[in-house]
CSV table of C-alpha atoms in Angstrom, one decimal:
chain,number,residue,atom,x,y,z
A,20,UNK,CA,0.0,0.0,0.0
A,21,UNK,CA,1.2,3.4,-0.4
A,22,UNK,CA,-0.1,7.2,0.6
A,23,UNK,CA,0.9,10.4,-0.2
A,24,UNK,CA,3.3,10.3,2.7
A,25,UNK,CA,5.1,7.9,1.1
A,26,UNK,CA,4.9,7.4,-2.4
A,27,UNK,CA,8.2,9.4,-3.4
A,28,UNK,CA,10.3,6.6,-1.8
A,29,UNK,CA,8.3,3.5,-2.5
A,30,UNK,CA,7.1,4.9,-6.1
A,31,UNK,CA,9.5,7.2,-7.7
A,32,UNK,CA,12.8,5.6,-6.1
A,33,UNK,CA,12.3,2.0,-6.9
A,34,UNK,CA,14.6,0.4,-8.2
A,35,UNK,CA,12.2,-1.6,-10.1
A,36,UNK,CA,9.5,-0.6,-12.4
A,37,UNK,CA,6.2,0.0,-10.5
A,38,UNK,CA,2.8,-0.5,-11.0
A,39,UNK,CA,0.6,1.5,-9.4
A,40,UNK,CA,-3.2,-0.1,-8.7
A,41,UNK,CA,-5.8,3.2,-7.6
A,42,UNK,CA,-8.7,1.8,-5.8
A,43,UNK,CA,-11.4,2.4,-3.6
A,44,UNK,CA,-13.5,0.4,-1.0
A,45,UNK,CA,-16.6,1.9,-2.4
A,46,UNK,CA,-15.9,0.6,-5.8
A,47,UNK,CA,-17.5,-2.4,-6.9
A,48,UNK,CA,-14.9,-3.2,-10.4
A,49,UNK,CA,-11.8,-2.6,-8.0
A,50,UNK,CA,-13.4,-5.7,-5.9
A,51,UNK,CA,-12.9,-8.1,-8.3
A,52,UNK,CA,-10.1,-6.5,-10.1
A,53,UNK,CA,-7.9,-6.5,-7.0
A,54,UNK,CA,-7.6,-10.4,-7.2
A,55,UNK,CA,-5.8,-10.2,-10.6
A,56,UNK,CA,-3.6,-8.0,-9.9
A,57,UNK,CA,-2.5,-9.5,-6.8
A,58,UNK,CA,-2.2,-12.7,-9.1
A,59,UNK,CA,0.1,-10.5,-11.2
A,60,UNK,CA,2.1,-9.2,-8.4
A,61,UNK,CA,3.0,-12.7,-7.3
A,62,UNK,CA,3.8,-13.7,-11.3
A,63,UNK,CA,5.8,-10.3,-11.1
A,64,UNK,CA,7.5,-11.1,-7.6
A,65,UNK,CA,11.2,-9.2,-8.2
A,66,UNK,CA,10.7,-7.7,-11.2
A,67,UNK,CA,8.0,-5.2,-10.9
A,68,UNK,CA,6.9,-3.5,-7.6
A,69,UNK,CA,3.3,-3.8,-7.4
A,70,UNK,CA,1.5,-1.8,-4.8
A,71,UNK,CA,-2.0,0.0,-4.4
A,72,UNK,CA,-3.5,3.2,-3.8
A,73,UNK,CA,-6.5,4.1,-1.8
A,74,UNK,CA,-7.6,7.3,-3.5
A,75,UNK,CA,-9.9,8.7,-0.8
A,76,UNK,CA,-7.2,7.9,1.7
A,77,UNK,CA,-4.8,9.7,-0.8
A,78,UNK,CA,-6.6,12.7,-2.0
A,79,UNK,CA,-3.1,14.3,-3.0
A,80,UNK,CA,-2.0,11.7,-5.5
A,81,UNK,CA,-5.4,11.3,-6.7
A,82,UNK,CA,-5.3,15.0,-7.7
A,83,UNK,CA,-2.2,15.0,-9.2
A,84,UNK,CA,-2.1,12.2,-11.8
A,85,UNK,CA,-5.8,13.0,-12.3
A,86,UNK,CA,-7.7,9.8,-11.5
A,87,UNK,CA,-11.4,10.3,-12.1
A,88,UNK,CA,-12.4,7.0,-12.5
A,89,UNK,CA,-11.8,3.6,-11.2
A,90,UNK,CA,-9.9,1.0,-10.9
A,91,UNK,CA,-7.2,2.7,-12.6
A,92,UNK,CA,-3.5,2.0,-12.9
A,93,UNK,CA,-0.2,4.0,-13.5
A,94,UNK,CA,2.8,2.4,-14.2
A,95,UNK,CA,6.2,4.3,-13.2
A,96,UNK,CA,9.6,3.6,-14.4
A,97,UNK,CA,12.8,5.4,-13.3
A,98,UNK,CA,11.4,8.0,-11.7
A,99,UNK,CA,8.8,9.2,-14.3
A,100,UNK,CA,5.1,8.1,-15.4
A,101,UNK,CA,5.3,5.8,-18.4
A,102,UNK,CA,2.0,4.5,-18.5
A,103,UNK,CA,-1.6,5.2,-17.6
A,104,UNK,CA,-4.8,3.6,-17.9
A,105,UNK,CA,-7.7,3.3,-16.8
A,106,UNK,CA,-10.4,0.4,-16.2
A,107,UNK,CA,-10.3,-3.2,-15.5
A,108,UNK,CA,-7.9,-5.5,-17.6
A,109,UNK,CA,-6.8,-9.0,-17.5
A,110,UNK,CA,-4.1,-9.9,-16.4
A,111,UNK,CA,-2.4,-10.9,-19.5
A,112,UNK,CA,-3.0,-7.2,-20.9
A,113,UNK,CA,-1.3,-6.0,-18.3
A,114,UNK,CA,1.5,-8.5,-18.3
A,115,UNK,CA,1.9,-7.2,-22.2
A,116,UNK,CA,1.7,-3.3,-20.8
A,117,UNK,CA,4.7,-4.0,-18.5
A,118,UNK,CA,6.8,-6.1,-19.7
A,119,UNK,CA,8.8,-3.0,-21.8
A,120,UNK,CA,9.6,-1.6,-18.6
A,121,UNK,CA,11.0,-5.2,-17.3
């Protein structure tokens, strides 16, 4: 999980690619989307940081990288937003969105 408290060092210092999973507990797609991406996170296990964001418990980030709808996910490399998008997707899609970043 991270917050706007500490996103900079568990997002934008990684050493490994990140995807970023924006949630909500009110949000009925982010309850079943969650278990695929935590089905990708293990697949990914050491080569991408997977980690989620509760936007009403973030307000800050949720602001900044605009997310108006949900689920939604971000995906950071190096510092810097490569990726965005927006919706529930299988997990092979985002396997195939990741994987230049690996």
């Amino acid at each position: 999980m991270v917050s706007d408290q500490d996103f900079d060092a568990k997002v934008l210092k990684s050493p490994l690619p990140v995807l970023l999973y924006c949630w909500a507990t009110w949000c009925a797609t982010c309850k079943t989307t969650t278990p695929v991406i935590e089905e990708f996170a293990r697949d990914s296990k050491g080569r991408v940081r997977v980690t989620k964001l509760n936007v009403d418990a973030s307000p800050m980030l949720s602001s900044k990288y605009n997310i108006l709808s949900l689920p939604y996910i971000l995906v950071f490399d190096n510092g810097q937003l490569q990726e965005s998008f927006p919706g529930a997707l299988p997990k092979h899609e985002i396997m195939m969105k990741i994987a230049p970043y690996i």
